[in-house]
Coordinates of C-alpha atoms and ligand atoms in Angstrom, one line a residue:
X1 CA 44.4 117.5 87.7
X2 CA 42.1 120.2 86.4
X3 CA 42.5 121.8 83.0
X4 CA 43.4 125.0 84.8
X5 CA 46.2 123.3 86.8
X6 CA 47.4 121.7 83.7
X7 CA 47.5 124.6 81.3
X8 CA 47.4 127.9 83.3
X9 CA 50.8 129.3 84.2
X10 CA 52.4 128.8 87.5
X11 CA 51.6 132.4 88.3
X12 CA 47.9 131.6 89.0
X13 CA 47.1 132.3 92.6
X14 CA 43.5 132.4 93.7
X15 CA 42.7 129.1 92.0
X16 CA 45.1 127.6 94.6
X17 CA 43.8 129.7 97.6
X18 CA 40.2 128.8 96.7
X19 CA 40.5 125.4 95.0
X20 CA 37.0 124.7 93.5
X21 CA 35.4 125.2 90.2
X22 CA 33.0 128.2 90.5
X23 CA 30.0 128.5 88.2
X24 CA 27.6 131.0 89.6
X25 CA 27.3 133.7 92.2
X26 CA 24.6 135.9 93.7
X27 CA 24.9 138.6 96.3
X28 CA 27.4 137.4 98.9
X29 CA 27.4 133.7 97.9
X30 CA 29.5 131.9 95.3
X31 CA 28.5 128.5 94.0
X32 CA 30.8 125.8 92.7
X33 CA 30.0 123.1 90.1
X34 CA 29.8 120.4 92.7
X35 CA 27.0 122.4 94.4
X36 CA 28.9 123.9 97.3
X37 CA 28.1 127.3 98.6
X38 CA 30.7 129.8 99.9
X39 CA 30.0 132.9 101.9
X40 CA 32.1 135.6 100.3
X41 CA 34.3 137.6 102.7
X42 CA 36.7 138.4 99.8
X43 CA 34.4 140.4 97.4
X44 CA 36.7 140.0 94.4
X45 CA 39.5 141.7 96.3
X46 CA 37.3 144.8 96.6
X47 CA 35.8 144.7 93.1
X48 CA 32.4 143.5 94.3
X49 CA 31.3 146.0 96.9
X50 CA 27.7 145.7 95.7
X51 CA 27.8 141.9 95.7
X52 CA 27.8 139.4 92.8
X53 CA 25.3 140.0 90.0
X54 CA 23.7 142.9 91.8
X55 CA 20.1 142.9 90.3
X56 CA 19.8 146.7 89.9
X57 CA 23.1 147.0 88.0
X58 CA 22.4 143.8 86.0
X59 CA 19.1 145.3 84.8
X60 CA 20.9 148.5 83.6
X61 CA 23.5 146.4 81.7
X62 CA 20.9 144.2 80.1
X63 CA 18.9 147.2 78.9
X64 CA 22.0 148.8 77.5
X65 CA 23.2 145.7 75.7
X66 CA 19.7 145.0 74.2
X67 CA 19.6 148.6 72.9
X68 CA 22.9 148.0 71.0
X69 CA 24.7 150.5 73.1
X70 CA 28.3 151.2 72.1
X71 CA 30.6 148.7 73.8
X72 CA 34.0 149.9 72.7
X73 CA 35.0 153.4 71.7
X74 CA 38.5 154.1 73.2
X75 CA 38.1 157.6 74.6
X76 CA 35.6 158.9 72.1
X77 CA 32.6 160.8 73.5
X78 CA 29.7 158.4 74.2
X79 CA 26.4 158.9 75.9
X80 CA 27.5 156.2 78.5
X81 CA 30.6 158.2 79.3
X82 CA 28.7 161.5 79.5
X83 CA 26.1 160.0 81.8
X84 CA 28.8 158.5 84.1
X85 CA 30.7 161.8 84.4
X86 CA 27.5 163.8 85.0
X87 CA 26.3 161.3 87.7
X88 CA 29.6 160.9 89.4
X89 CA 30.1 164.7 89.4
X90 CA 26.6 165.3 90.9
X91 CA 26.7 162.5 93.5
X92 CA 30.4 162.3 94.6
X93 CA 32.2 165.5 93.6
X94 CA 29.8 168.5 93.9
X95 CA 28.5 167.6 97.4
X96 CA 32.1 167.5 98.7
X97 CA 33.2 170.6 96.8
X98 CA 35.8 168.5 94.8
X99 CA 36.7 170.2 91.6
X100 CA 38.4 167.3 89.8
X101 CA 38.8 166.4 86.1
X102 CA 38.5 162.7 85.0
X103 CA 41.2 160.7 83.3
X104 CA 40.1 157.3 82.2
X105 CA 42.9 154.8 82.3
X106 CA 42.6 151.3 81.3
X107 CA 41.6 148.8 82.4
X108 CA 42.8 147.9 85.9
X109 CA 44.0 149.7 89.0
X110 CA 47.7 149.5 88.2
X111 CA 47.0 151.6 85.0
X112 CA 45.6 154.4 87.1
X113 CA 48.7 154.3 89.4
X114 CA 51.0 154.4 86.4
X115 CA 49.3 157.4 85.0
X116 CA 49.3 159.2 88.4
X117 CA 53.1 158.7 88.8
X118 CA 53.7 160.0 85.3
X119 CA 51.4 163.0 85.7
X120 CA 53.0 163.9 89.0
X121 CA 56.4 163.9 87.5
X122 CA 55.3 165.8 84.4
X123 CA 53.4 168.4 86.4
X124 CA 56.2 169.1 88.9
X125 CA 59.3 168.5 86.8
X126 CA 60.6 166.3 89.7
X127 CA 61.3 162.6 89.6
X128 CA 61.2 161.2 93.1
X129 CA 58.2 159.6 94.7
X130 CA 57.7 158.9 98.4
X131 CA 55.7 155.8 99.2
X132 CA 54.9 154.0 102.5
X133 CA 56.3 150.7 103.8
X134 CA 53.5 148.2 103.5
X135 CA 51.9 150.0 100.6
X136 CA 50.5 148.1 97.6
X137 CA 49.8 149.9 94.4
X138 CA 50.0 147.2 91.6
X139 CA 52.6 145.1 89.9
X140 CA 53.4 146.7 86.6
X141 CA 56.8 148.4 86.7
X142 CA 55.8 151.9 87.7
X143 CA 53.3 150.8 90.2
X144 CA 55.7 148.1 91.5
X145 CA 58.3 150.7 92.1
X146 CA 56.0 152.2 94.8
X147 CA 54.9 148.8 96.1
X148 CA 57.0 147.7 99.1
X149 CA 56.4 143.9 99.3
X150 CA 59.7 142.1 98.5
X151 CA 57.9 139.1 97.1
X152 CA 56.4 141.2 94.2
X153 CA 59.4 143.5 93.8
X154 CA 61.9 140.6 93.5
X155 CA 60.0 139.3 90.4
X156 CA 60.9 142.4 88.4
X157 CA 64.7 142.0 88.4
X158 CA 65.0 145.8 88.2
X159 CA 65.9 148.2 90.9
X160 CA 63.0 150.5 91.6
X161 CA 64.7 153.8 91.2
X162 CA 63.6 157.3 92.3
X163 CA 61.3 155.9 95.1
X164 CA 61.9 156.4 98.8
X165 CA 60.0 154.2 101.2
X166 CA 58.8 155.9 104.5
X167 CA 57.4 154.1 107.5
X168 CA 53.6 154.2 107.7
X169 CA 51.8 155.3 110.8
X170 CA 51.3 151.8 112.0
X171 CA 53.5 151.4 114.9
X172 CA 55.6 148.6 113.3
X173 CA 58.6 150.9 113.6
X174 CA 57.7 151.6 117.3
X175 CA 55.7 154.8 116.9
X176 CA 58.1 156.3 114.4
X177 CA 57.1 159.9 113.5
X178 CA 57.3 159.7 109.7
X179 CA 56.1 163.2 109.0
X180 CA 59.0 164.7 111.1
X181 CA 61.3 162.3 109.4
X182 CA 60.2 163.5 105.9
X183 CA 60.5 167.1 107.1
X184 CA 64.1 166.4 108.3
X185 CA 65.0 164.7 105.0
X186 CA 63.9 167.7 103.0
X187 CA 65.5 170.3 105.3
X188 CA 68.8 168.4 105.5
X189 CA 71.2 169.3 102.7
X190 CA 73.0 166.1 103.4
X191 CA 70.0 163.7 103.4
X192 CA 70.8 162.6 99.9
X193 CA 67.1 162.6 99.0
X194 CA 65.6 165.2 96.8
X195 CA 62.1 166.7 97.2
X196 CA 59.8 164.3 95.5
X197 CA 57.1 165.0 92.9
X198 CA 54.5 163.2 95.0
X199 CA 53.6 161.1 98.0
X200 CA 51.4 158.1 97.2
X201 CA 49.2 156.9 100.0
X202 CA 46.6 154.4 101.0
X203 CA 44.4 155.7 103.9
X204 CA 44.1 152.1 104.9
X205 CA 46.9 149.7 103.8
X206 CA 44.8 146.8 102.7
X207 CA 47.2 144.3 101.1
X208 CA 49.8 145.5 103.6
X209 CA 47.9 144.1 106.5
X210 CA 44.9 146.4 107.3
X211 CA 46.7 149.3 108.8
X212 CA 44.4 152.3 109.3
X213 CA 45.8 155.8 109.3
X214 CA 44.3 158.3 111.8
X215 CA 42.5 161.5 110.8
X216 CA 45.2 163.6 112.5
X217 CA 48.0 161.8 110.7
X218 CA 46.3 162.3 107.3
X219 CA 45.8 166.0 108.1
X220 CA 49.5 166.3 109.1
X221 CA 50.5 164.6 105.9
X222 CA 48.4 167.0 103.8
X223 CA 49.9 170.0 105.6
X224 CA 53.4 168.6 105.0
X225 CA 52.7 168.2 101.3
X226 CA 51.2 171.7 101.0
X227 CA 54.2 173.2 102.8
X228 CA 56.6 171.7 100.4
X229 CA 54.6 171.8 97.2
X230 CA 54.5 168.0 97.0
X231 CA 51.5 166.4 95.3
X232 CA 49.4 164.0 97.4
X233 CA 48.2 160.9 95.5
X234 CA 45.5 158.9 97.3
X235 CA 45.3 155.4 96.0
X236 CA 41.6 154.7 96.8
X237 CA 41.5 151.6 94.6
X238 CA 40.7 149.1 97.3
X239 CA 39.3 151.2 100.2
X240 CA 37.4 153.8 98.2
X241 CA 34.0 153.3 96.6
X242 CA 32.2 153.2 99.9
X243 CA 34.3 150.5 101.6
X244 CA 34.5 152.6 104.8
X245 CA 31.1 154.2 104.5
X246 CA 31.9 157.5 102.7
X247 CA 32.5 157.1 99.0
X248 CA 36.1 158.4 99.4
X249 CA 38.1 157.0 102.2
X250 CA 39.9 160.3 102.8
X251 CA 36.6 162.2 103.3
X252 CA 36.4 161.8 107.0
X253 CA 39.8 163.4 107.5
X254 CA 38.7 166.4 105.5
X255 CA 41.8 166.3 103.3
X256 CA 41.8 166.9 99.5
X257 CA 44.3 164.8 97.6
X258 CA 45.7 166.4 94.4
X259 CA 45.2 163.1 92.6
X260 CA 42.8 160.2 93.4
X261 CA 43.1 156.7 91.9
X262 CA 39.9 154.6 91.7
X263 CA 39.3 151.2 90.2
X264 CA 38.0 147.8 91.5
X265 CA 34.4 148.7 92.6
X266 CA 33.9 151.8 90.6
X267 CA 32.0 149.8 88.0
X268 CA 30.2 147.9 90.7
X269 CA 29.8 144.7 88.7
X270 CA 33.4 143.4 88.5
X271 CA 33.8 145.1 85.1
X272 CA 37.3 146.5 84.5
X273 CA 37.6 150.2 84.8
X274 CA 40.1 152.6 86.4
X275 CA 40.3 156.3 86.6
X276 CA 42.2 159.2 88.0
X277 CA 40.6 162.4 89.4
X278 CA 42.8 165.5 89.8
X279 CA 42.7 169.2 90.1
X280 CA 42.5 171.1 86.8
X281 CA 45.8 172.9 87.4
X282 CA 47.5 169.5 87.2
X283 CA 46.1 168.7 83.8
X284 CA 49.5 168.9 82.0
X285 CA 48.9 166.2 79.5
X286 CA 49.1 166.9 75.7
X287 CA 46.2 165.2 73.8
X288 CA 46.9 161.5 73.4
X289 CA 50.2 161.7 75.3
X290 CA 49.0 158.9 77.7
X291 CA 46.7 156.4 76.1
X292 CA 45.5 152.8 75.9
X293 CA 42.9 150.9 73.8
X294 CA 40.7 150.0 76.8
X295 CA 40.1 153.3 78.4
X296 CA 36.6 153.9 79.6
X297 CA 35.0 150.5 79.2
X298 CA 31.4 151.5 78.1
X299 CA 29.7 148.6 79.9
X300 CA 31.6 149.7 83.1
X301 CA 30.3 153.2 82.6
X302 CA 26.7 151.9 82.5
X303 CA 27.2 149.7 85.5
X304 CA 29.0 152.5 87.4
X305 CA 26.0 154.8 87.0
X306 CA 23.7 152.1 88.3
X307 CA 26.1 151.4 91.1
X308 CA 26.1 155.0 92.2
X309 CA 22.3 155.1 92.1
X310 CA 22.1 151.8 94.0
X311 CA 24.5 153.1 96.6
X312 CA 22.0 155.9 97.4
X313 CA 18.8 153.9 97.3
X314 CA 20.2 151.0 99.4
X315 CA 21.6 153.5 101.9
X316 CA 24.9 151.8 101.8
X317 CA 26.7 154.4 103.9
X318 CA 24.5 153.6 106.8
X319 CA 24.7 149.8 106.1
X320 CA 28.4 150.0 106.4
X321 CA 28.2 151.8 109.8
X322 CA 26.0 149.0 111.1
X323 CA 28.4 146.3 109.8
X324 CA 31.4 148.2 111.2
X325 CA 29.9 148.1 114.7
X326 CA 29.0 144.5 114.4
X327 CA 32.5 143.4 113.0
X328 CA 34.4 145.5 115.5
X329 CA 32.5 144.0 118.4
X330 CA 32.6 140.4 117.2
X331 CA 36.2 140.4 116.2
X332 CA 37.3 142.1 119.4
X333 CA 35.1 140.4 121.9
X334 CA 35.1 136.8 120.5
X335 CA 38.1 136.3 118.2
X336 CA 40.9 138.5 119.6
X337 CA 40.7 136.6 122.9
X338 CA 41.4 133.2 121.4
X339 CA 45.1 133.6 121.7
X340 CA 47.4 136.2 123.3
X341 CA 48.2 139.3 121.3
X342 CA 45.8 138.7 118.3
X343 CA 45.4 142.2 116.9
X344 CA 42.2 143.4 115.4
X345 CA 42.3 146.4 113.0
X346 CA 39.9 147.9 110.6
X347 CA 37.4 150.5 109.6
X348 CA 34.0 150.4 107.8
X349 CA 33.7 147.0 106.1
X350 CA 37.4 146.1 106.0
X351 CA 38.9 144.3 109.0
X352 CA 42.0 142.4 109.7
X353 CA 42.8 139.7 112.3
X354 CA 46.6 139.8 112.8
X355 CA 48.1 136.5 113.9
X356 CA 51.7 137.6 113.6
X357 CA 52.2 137.3 117.4
X358 CA 51.7 133.5 117.2
X359 CA 55.1 133.3 115.5
X360 CA 53.9 130.6 113.2
X361 CA 53.3 131.7 109.6
X362 CA 51.3 128.5 108.9
X363 CA 48.5 129.3 111.3
X364 CA 46.8 132.0 109.2
X365 CA 47.2 129.9 106.1
X366 CA 45.6 126.9 107.8
X367 CA 42.7 129.0 109.1
X368 CA 42.0 130.5 105.7
X369 CA 42.2 127.0 104.1
X370 CA 39.9 125.5 106.8
X371 CA 37.5 128.4 106.3
X372 CA 37.4 127.5 102.6
X373 CA 36.5 123.9 103.5
X374 CA 33.8 125.3 105.7
X375 CA 32.3 127.4 102.9
X376 CA 33.9 130.8 103.7
X377 CA 36.1 132.8 101.3
X378 CA 38.8 134.7 103.2
X379 CA 42.1 136.1 102.0
X380 CA 45.4 136.6 103.8
X381 CA 47.4 139.8 103.6
X382 CA 50.2 141.6 105.4
X383 CA 53.7 140.6 106.4
X384 CA 54.1 136.8 105.9
X385 CA 50.4 136.7 105.0
X386 CA 49.7 136.6 108.7
X387 CA 46.6 138.8 108.6
X388 CA 43.1 137.4 107.8
X389 CA 41.2 140.0 105.8
X390 CA 37.5 140.3 106.3
X391 CA 36.0 142.2 103.3
X392 CA 32.5 141.2 102.4
X393 CA 30.3 143.0 99.9
X394 CA 28.9 146.1 101.6
X395 CA 25.4 145.0 101.2
X396 CA 25.9 141.5 102.6
X397 CA 22.8 140.4 104.6
X398 CA 23.3 140.6 108.4
X399 CA 22.5 136.8 108.7
X400 CA 25.2 135.9 106.2
X401 CA 27.7 138.2 107.9
X402 CA 26.9 136.6 111.2
X403 CA 27.1 133.1 109.8
X404 CA 30.4 133.8 108.1
X405 CA 31.8 135.1 111.4
X406 CA 30.5 132.0 113.2
X407 CA 32.3 129.8 110.7
X408 CA 35.5 131.8 111.1
X409 CA 35.2 131.6 114.9
X410 CA 34.8 127.8 114.9
X411 CA 37.8 127.3 112.6
X412 CA 39.9 129.7 114.7
X413 CA 39.0 127.8 117.9
X414 CA 39.9 124.5 116.3
X415 CA 43.3 125.8 115.1
X416 CA 44.2 128.0 118.0
X417 CA 43.4 125.4 120.6
X418 CA 45.9 123.0 119.0
X419 CA 48.4 125.9 118.6
X420 CA 48.0 126.9 122.2
X421 CA 48.8 123.4 123.4
X422 CA 51.9 123.6 121.3
X423 CA 53.0 127.2 121.8
X424 CA 51.7 128.7 125.1
Ligands
LIG1 C1 45.5 149.9 96.8 C2 45.7 149.2 95.5 N1 46.2 149.9 94.5 C3 46.4 149.3 93.3 C4 46.0 148.0 93.1 C5 46.2 147.4 91.7 O1 45.0 147.1 91.1 P1 44.9 146.0 89.9 O2 45.2 144.7 90.6 O3 43.6 146.2 89.4 O4 46.0 146.4 88.9 C6 45.5 147.3 94.1 C7 45.1 145.8 94.0 O5 44.8 145.1 94.9 C8 45.3 147.9 95.4 O6 44.8 147.2 96.4

């Protein structure tokens, strides 16, 4: 038994999904102590869009540390923070005419969601939040209240009050028109549901099973929010930071959320950082009213500036387009045909292989575990964890992407042939 298994709480998860002792990592490969190499289709759950130990970001960090740069300062003004705000403003806000202020929350994604919910309530004077079925927004109590997964919700032993879950646009509820449904709720004096402060949205439900919303649906949703004076919160924690090509996942639809939550790959180096962006008119906070010791991690600011520069110089937007085409073709033409009704969904560099139709919840688990044995890290998401999530670093070399897909295909063939003998 390893020391982790002996002493770390039962709550540990990824040490079970990926049972090896990791020591080093570079780019899109992780190395274990026993010398095994793993191609990374997991990317730190979205925190490593620029790969492990990205050389450009590492250099910036080393320079900063060697110069005795400030490493902790709560939310004092620091040069590192100023540079981050200026760079982000210049590269990601100004070109898209986004006039947002920054709120640094700390240190992980759930903190940004907590702050967004509080701010929406404070700014509107309303309590309710609409969230979508399949949505994942974190597991602290406020974020958990807008997270739909029963597994996580049941652990809280608290009813999640003031939240109404609405079907997403994914067809699970048979093409249900959720925008008309919400319209009816608000217009019906007998619906029993009050106008919410905000609607919280993932443009692609990642943990929920890689469900991708359409441009038209997002535009309808924005119009609905504007009509009723409801704030639109875009949780871009997992699929923002260039995962779909554009830095913001909502950009392609041309919508402008009132509040945007970012975390995971914002620092680009796996350093904890989370932030909210919102319109100035929403800035209803009193100084210090929402706080936290670890807001605005200084090393993360330095890394984030380097990550934004790297994104431009490595032309990551275009790299994602190339990988999107490759993944879409490979998954559709070679993997979806391995058993009836395998669904492939995705956009940019996040894709899902949905094995729900096999009616055997063990298949996806076995495939992910066999992939691990074959040196490929792959996570499972969605209802009953039936969806294999492909989410490599955005800058993964094409050869590695191809090799990872080949390993996945081999494992799927082995497993699905034996399943097909049994089931079909
Ligand atoms: C969309 C989304 N929101 C919020 C979170 C919570 O972030 P964290 O785990 O850093 O608290 C996650 C984590 O996976 C996420 O995917």
